[in-house]
mmCIF file of C-alpha atoms in Angstrom:
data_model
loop_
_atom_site.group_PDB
_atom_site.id
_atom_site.type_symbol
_atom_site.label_atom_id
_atom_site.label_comp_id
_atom_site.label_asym_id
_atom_site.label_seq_id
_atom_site.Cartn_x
_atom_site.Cartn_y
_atom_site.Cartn_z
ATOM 1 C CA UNK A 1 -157.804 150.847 64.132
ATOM 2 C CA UNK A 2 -155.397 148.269 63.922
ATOM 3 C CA UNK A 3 -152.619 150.497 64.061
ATOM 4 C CA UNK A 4 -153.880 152.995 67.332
ATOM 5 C CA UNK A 5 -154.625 149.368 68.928
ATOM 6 C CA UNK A 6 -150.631 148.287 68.605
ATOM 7 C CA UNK A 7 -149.643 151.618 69.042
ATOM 8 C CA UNK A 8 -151.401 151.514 72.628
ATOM 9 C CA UNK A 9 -150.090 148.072 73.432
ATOM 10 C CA UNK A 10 -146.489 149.635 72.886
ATOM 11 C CA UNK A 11 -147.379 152.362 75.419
ATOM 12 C CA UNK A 12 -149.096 150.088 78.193
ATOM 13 C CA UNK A 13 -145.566 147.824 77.656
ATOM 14 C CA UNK A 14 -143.229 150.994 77.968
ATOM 15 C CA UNK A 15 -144.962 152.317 80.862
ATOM 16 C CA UNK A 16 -144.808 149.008 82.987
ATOM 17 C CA UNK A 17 -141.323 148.518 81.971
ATOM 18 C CA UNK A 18 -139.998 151.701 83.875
ATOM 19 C CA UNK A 19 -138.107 150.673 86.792
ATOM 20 C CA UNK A 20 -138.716 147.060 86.706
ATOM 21 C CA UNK A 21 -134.947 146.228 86.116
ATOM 22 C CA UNK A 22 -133.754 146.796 89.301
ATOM 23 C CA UNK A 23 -137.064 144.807 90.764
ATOM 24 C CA UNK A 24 -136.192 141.801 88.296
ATOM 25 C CA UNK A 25 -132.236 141.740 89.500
ATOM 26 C CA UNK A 26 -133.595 141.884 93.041
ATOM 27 C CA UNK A 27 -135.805 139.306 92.746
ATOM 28 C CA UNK A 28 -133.274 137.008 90.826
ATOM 29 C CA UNK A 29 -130.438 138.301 93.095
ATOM 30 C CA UNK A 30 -131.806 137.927 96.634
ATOM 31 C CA UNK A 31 -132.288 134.431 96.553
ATOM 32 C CA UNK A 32 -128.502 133.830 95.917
ATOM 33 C CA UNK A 33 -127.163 136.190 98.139
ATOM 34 C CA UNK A 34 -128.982 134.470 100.719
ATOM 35 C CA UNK A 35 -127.585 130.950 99.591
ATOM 36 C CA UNK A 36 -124.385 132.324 99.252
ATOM 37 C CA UNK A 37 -124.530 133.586 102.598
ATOM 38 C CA UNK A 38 -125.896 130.394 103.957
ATOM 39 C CA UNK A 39 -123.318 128.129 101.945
ATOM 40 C CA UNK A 40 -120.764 130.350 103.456
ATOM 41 C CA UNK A 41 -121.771 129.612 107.276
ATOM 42 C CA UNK A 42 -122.365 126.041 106.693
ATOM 43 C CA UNK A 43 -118.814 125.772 104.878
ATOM 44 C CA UNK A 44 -117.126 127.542 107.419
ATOM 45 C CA UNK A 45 -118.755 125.413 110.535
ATOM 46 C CA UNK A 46 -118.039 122.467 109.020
ATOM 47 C CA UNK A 47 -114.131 123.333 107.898
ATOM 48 C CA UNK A 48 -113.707 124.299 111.946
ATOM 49 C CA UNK A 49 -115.549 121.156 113.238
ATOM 50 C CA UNK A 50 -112.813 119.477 110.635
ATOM 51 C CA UNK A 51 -109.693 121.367 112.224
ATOM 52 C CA UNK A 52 -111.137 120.817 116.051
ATOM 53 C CA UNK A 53 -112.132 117.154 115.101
ATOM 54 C CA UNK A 54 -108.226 116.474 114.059
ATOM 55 C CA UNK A 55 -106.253 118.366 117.045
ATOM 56 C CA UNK A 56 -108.800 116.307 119.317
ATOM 57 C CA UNK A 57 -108.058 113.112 117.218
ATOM 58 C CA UNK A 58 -104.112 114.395 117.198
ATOM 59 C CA UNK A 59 -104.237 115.219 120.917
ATOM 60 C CA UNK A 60 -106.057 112.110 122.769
ATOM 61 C CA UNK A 61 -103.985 109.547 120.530
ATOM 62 C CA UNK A 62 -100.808 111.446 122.112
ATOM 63 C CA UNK A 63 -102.590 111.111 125.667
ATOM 64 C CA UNK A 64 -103.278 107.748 124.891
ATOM 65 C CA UNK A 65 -99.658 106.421 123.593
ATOM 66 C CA UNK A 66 -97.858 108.360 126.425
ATOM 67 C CA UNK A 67 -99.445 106.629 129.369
ATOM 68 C CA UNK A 68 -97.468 105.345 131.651
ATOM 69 C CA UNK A 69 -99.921 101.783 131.821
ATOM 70 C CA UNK A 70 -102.700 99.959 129.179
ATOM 71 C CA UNK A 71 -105.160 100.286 131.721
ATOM 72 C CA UNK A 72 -105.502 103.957 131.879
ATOM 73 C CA UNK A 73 -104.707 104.876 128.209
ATOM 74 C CA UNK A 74 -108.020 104.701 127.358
ATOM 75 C CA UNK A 75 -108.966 106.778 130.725
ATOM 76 C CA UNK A 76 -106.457 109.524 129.391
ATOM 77 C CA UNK A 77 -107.611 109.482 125.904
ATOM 78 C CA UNK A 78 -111.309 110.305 127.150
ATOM 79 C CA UNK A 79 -110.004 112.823 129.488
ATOM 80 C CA UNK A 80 -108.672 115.126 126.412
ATOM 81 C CA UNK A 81 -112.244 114.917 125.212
ATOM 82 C CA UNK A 82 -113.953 115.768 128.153
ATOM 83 C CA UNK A 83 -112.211 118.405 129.771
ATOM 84 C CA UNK A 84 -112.324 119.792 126.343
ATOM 85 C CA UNK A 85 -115.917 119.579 125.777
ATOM 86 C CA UNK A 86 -116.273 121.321 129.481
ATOM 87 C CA UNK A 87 -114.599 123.918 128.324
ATOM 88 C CA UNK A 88 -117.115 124.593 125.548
ATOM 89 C CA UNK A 89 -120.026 127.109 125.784
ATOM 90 C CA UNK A 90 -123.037 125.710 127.196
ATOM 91 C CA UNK A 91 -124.904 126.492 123.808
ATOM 92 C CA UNK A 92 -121.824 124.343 121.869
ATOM 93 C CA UNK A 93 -122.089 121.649 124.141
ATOM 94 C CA UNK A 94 -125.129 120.873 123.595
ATOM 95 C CA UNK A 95 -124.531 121.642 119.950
ATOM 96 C CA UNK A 96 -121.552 119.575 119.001
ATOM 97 C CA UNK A 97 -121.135 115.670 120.819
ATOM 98 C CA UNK A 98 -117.935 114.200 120.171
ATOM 99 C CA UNK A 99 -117.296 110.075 120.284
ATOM 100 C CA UNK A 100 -113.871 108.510 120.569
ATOM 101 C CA UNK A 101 -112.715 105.659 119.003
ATOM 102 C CA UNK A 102 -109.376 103.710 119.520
ATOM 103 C CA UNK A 103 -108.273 101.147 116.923
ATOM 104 C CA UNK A 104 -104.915 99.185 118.071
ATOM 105 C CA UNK A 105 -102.615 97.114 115.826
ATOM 106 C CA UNK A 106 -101.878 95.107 118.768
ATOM 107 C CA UNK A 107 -103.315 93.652 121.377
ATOM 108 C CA UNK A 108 -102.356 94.863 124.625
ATOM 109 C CA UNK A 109 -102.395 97.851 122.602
ATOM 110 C CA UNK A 110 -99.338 99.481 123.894
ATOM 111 C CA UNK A 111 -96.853 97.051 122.932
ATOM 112 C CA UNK A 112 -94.245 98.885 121.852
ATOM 113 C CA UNK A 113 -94.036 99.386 118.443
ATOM 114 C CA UNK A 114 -97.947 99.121 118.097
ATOM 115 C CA UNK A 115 -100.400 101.172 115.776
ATOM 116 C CA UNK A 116 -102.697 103.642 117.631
ATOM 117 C CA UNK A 117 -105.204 105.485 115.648
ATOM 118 C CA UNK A 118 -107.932 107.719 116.567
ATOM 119 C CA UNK A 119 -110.893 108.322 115.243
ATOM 120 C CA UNK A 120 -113.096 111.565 116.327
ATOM 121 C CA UNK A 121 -116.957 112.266 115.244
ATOM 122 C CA UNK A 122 -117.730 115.642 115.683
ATOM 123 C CA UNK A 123 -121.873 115.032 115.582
ATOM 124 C CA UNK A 124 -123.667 118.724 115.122
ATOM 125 C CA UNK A 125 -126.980 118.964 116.237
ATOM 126 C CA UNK A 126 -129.523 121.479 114.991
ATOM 127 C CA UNK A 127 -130.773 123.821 117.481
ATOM 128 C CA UNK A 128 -134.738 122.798 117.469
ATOM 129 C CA UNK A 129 -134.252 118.893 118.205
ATOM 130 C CA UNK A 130 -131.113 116.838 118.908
ATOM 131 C CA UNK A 131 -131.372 115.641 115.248
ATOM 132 C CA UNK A 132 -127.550 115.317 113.862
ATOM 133 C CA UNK A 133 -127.743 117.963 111.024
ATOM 134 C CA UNK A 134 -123.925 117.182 109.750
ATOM 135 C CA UNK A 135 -121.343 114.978 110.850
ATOM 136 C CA UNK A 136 -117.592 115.042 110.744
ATOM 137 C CA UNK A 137 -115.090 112.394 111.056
ATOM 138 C CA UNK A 138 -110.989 112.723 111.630
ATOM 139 C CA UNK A 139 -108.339 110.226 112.296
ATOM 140 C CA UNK A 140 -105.270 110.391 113.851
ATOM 141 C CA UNK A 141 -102.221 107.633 114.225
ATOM 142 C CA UNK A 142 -99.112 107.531 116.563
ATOM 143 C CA UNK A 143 -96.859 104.571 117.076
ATOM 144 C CA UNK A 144 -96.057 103.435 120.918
ATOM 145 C CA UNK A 145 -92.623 103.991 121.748
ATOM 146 C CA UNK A 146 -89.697 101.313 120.703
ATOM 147 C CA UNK A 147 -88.676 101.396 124.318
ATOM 148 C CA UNK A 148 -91.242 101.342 126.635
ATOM 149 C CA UNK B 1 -132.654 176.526 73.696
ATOM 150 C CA UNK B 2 -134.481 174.388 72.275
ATOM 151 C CA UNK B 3 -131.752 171.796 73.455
ATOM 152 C CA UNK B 4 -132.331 172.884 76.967
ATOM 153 C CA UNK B 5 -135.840 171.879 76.843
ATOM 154 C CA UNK B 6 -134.958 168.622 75.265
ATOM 155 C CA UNK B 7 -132.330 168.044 77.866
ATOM 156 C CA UNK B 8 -134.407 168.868 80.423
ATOM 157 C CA UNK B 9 -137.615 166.580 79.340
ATOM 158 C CA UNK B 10 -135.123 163.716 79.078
ATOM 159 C CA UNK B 11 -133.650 164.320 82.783
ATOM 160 C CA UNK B 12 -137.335 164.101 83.542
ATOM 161 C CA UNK B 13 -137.708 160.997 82.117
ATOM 162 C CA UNK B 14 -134.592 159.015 83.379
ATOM 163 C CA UNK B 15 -135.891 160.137 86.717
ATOM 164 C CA UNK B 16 -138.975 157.986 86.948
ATOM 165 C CA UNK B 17 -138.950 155.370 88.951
ATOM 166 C CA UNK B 18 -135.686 156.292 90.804
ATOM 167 C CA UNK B 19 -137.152 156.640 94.392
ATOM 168 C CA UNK B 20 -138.577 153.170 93.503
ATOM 169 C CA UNK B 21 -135.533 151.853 92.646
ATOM 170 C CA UNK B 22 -133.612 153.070 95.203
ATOM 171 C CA UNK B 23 -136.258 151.720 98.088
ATOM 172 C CA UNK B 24 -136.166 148.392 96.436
ATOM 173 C CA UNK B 25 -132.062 147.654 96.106
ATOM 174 C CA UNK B 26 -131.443 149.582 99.857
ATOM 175 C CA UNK B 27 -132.489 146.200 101.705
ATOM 176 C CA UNK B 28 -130.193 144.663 98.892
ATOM 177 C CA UNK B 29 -127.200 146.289 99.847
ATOM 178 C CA UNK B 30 -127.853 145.719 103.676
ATOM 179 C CA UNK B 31 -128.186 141.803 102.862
ATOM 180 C CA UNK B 32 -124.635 141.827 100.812
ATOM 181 C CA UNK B 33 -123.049 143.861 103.536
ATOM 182 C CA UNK B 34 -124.641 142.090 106.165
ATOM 183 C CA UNK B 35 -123.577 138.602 104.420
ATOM 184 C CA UNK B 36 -119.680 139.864 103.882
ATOM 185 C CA UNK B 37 -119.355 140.753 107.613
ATOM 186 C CA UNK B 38 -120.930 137.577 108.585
ATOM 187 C CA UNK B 39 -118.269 136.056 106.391
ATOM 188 C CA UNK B 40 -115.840 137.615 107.852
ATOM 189 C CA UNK B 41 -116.457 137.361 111.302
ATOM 190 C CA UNK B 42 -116.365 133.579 110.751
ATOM 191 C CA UNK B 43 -112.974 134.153 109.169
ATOM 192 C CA UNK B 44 -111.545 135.946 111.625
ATOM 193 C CA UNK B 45 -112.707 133.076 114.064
ATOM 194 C CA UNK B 46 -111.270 130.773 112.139
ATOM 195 C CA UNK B 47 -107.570 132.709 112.078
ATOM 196 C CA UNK B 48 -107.735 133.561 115.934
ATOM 197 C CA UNK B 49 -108.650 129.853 116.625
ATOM 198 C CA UNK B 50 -105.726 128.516 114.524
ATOM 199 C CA UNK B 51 -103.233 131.548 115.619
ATOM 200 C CA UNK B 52 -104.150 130.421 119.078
ATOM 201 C CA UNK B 53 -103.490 126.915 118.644
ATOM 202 C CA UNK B 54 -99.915 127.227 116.999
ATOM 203 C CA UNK B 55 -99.262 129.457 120.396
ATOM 204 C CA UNK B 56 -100.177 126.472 122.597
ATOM 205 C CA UNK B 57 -98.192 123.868 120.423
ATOM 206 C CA UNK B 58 -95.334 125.564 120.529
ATOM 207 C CA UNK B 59 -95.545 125.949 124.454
ATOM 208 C CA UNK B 60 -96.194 122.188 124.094
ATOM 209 C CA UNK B 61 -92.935 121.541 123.350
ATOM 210 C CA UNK B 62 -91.279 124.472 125.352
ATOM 211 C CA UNK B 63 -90.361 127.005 123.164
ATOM 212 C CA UNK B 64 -93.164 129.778 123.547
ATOM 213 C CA UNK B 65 -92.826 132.637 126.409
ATOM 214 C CA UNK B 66 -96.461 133.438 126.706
ATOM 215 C CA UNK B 67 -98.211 132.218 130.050
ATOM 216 C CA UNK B 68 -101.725 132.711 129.276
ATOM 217 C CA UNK B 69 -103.180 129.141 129.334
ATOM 218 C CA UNK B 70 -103.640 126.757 132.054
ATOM 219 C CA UNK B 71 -102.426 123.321 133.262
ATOM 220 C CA UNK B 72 -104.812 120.371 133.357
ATOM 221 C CA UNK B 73 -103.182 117.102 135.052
ATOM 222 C CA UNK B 74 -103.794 113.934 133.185
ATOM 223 C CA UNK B 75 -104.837 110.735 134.504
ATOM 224 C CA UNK B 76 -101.203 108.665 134.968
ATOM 225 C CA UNK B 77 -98.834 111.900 134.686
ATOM 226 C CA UNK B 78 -98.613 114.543 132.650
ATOM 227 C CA UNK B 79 -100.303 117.868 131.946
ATOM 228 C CA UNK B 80 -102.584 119.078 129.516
ATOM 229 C CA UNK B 81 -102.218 122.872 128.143
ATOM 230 C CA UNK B 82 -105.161 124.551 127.629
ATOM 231 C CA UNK B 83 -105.968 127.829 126.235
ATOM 232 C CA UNK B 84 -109.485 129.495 127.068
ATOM 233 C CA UNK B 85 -109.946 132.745 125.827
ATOM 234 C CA UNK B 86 -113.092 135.176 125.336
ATOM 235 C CA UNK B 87 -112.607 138.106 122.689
ATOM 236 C CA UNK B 88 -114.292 140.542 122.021
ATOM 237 C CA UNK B 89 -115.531 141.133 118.175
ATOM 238 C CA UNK B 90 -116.449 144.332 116.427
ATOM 239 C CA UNK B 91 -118.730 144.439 113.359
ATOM 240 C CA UNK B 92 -121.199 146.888 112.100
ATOM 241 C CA UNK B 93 -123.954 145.689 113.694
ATOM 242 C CA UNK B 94 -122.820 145.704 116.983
ATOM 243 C CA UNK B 95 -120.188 148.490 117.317
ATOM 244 C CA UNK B 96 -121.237 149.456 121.131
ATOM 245 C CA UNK B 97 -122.035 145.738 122.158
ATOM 246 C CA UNK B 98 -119.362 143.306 120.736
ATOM 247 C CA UNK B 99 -120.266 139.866 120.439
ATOM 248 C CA UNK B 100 -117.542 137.790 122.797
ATOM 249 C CA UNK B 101 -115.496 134.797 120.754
ATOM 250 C CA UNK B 102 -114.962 131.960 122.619
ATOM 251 C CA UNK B 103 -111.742 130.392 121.628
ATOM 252 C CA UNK B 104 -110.626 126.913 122.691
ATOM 253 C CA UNK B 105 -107.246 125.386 122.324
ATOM 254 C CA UNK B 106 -105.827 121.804 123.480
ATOM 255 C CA UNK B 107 -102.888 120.155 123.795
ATOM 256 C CA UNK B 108 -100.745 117.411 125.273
ATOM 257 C CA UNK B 109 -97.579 118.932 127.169
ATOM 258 C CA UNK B 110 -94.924 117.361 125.870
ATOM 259 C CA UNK B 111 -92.356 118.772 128.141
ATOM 260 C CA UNK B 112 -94.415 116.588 131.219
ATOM 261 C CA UNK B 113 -94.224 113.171 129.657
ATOM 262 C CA UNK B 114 -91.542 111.348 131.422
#
């Protein structure tokens, strides 16, 4: 009795077990493909909101050390930011929101000689609300000209 | 003949389950393939958007030949380059309807600072 009893446990197991390999890699599978996939967007996004954060941090200290008078540096700087950020898709605008920051070794900060450096958040919002999902910060420094 | 039959029952056997397990790794496949040309369409952004910038750099500073970005004037003097450009880009999903690439490049013309 015993033995017919084991023996039929041994055939209900086989016959279940048929074909639930592949099931059991899918199930274990699918969740990492779609983290991998996921962790693949989200690196990627935030590696180009790094690269765009530095040319814009790269670009408006250069606006900002080559004008021609301290009042309008700052004016200049902002410019490169805004007509850039016009330029963007109207989804992207509304996605990305970029604040400048100008730190000066000297005060009036174009002395020649002086320390410029700019600083660039690159604040991405998530689509639903205007919460700031990730954030990404670059710097940039140029020295004003010995002989201005 | 007798190893025939035996062959045969055992072909019979492997084959259980085998429309099941093809049904059940199909969406599988479409989620890995889907996933690599996601991947790579971000790639390719990624190249095009830095390709794009060296272009404008080097027109920066006067040595490019290409004339396919425009002049912004800056506040005080001086002109900022700017590169705008919409590609198109081709993946499996939409071969008849590409997706367009928006591709932004800045920077400060160097050759119009006095």
């Amino acid at each position: 009795m015993k033995q017919v009893l084991s023996n039929l446990k041994v055939k209900i197991l086989n016959a279940r077990s048929e074909g639930s390999a592949i099931t059991e890699f899918l199930i274990f599978t699918l969740p990492f493909f779609t983290a991998i996939l996921f962790m693949a967007i989200s690196i990627n996004e935030k590696s180009m909101a790094i690269s765009e954060a530095k040319n814009l941090a790269r670009q408006s200290v250069r606006a900002y050390v080559s004008s021609p008078s301290d009042q309008l540096a700052q004016a200049r700087a902002d410019q490169v930011i805004t007509l850039y950020t016009n330029m963007l898709s109207e989804g992207e605008r509304y996605r990305r929101e970029f604040i400048l920051r100008i730190k000066c070794s000297q005060s009036p900060c174009l002395s020649a000689g002086a320390q410029v450096t700019a600083t660039i958040e690159v604040n991405i919002h998530s689509n639903e609300n205007k919460s700031i999902s990730s954030s990404v910060t670059a710097q940039a420094t140029e020295f004003v000209d010995l002989w201005r | 003949m007798k190893y025939f039959k035996w062959r045969k029952s055992t072909y019979q056997l492997k084959s259980r389950g085998n429309v099941e397990s093809i049904l059940t790794i199909l969406p599988q496949v479409a989620i890995f393939l889907i996933s690599l040309q996601i991947v790579f369409l971000y790639l390719n952004r990624g190249t095009s958007t830095y390709l794009d910038q060296s272009v404008i750099a080097r027109a920066a500073v006067g040595i490019s030949d290409r004339q396919d970005y425009e002049y912004a004037p800056l506040i005080g003097g001086g002109n900022l380059l700017i590169m705008n450009k919409s590609v198109s880009q081709y993946s499996l999903m939409e071969i008849f309807h590409p997706s367009k690439l928006k591709l932004l490049s800045i920077v400060v013309d160097e050759t119009s600072i006095e």
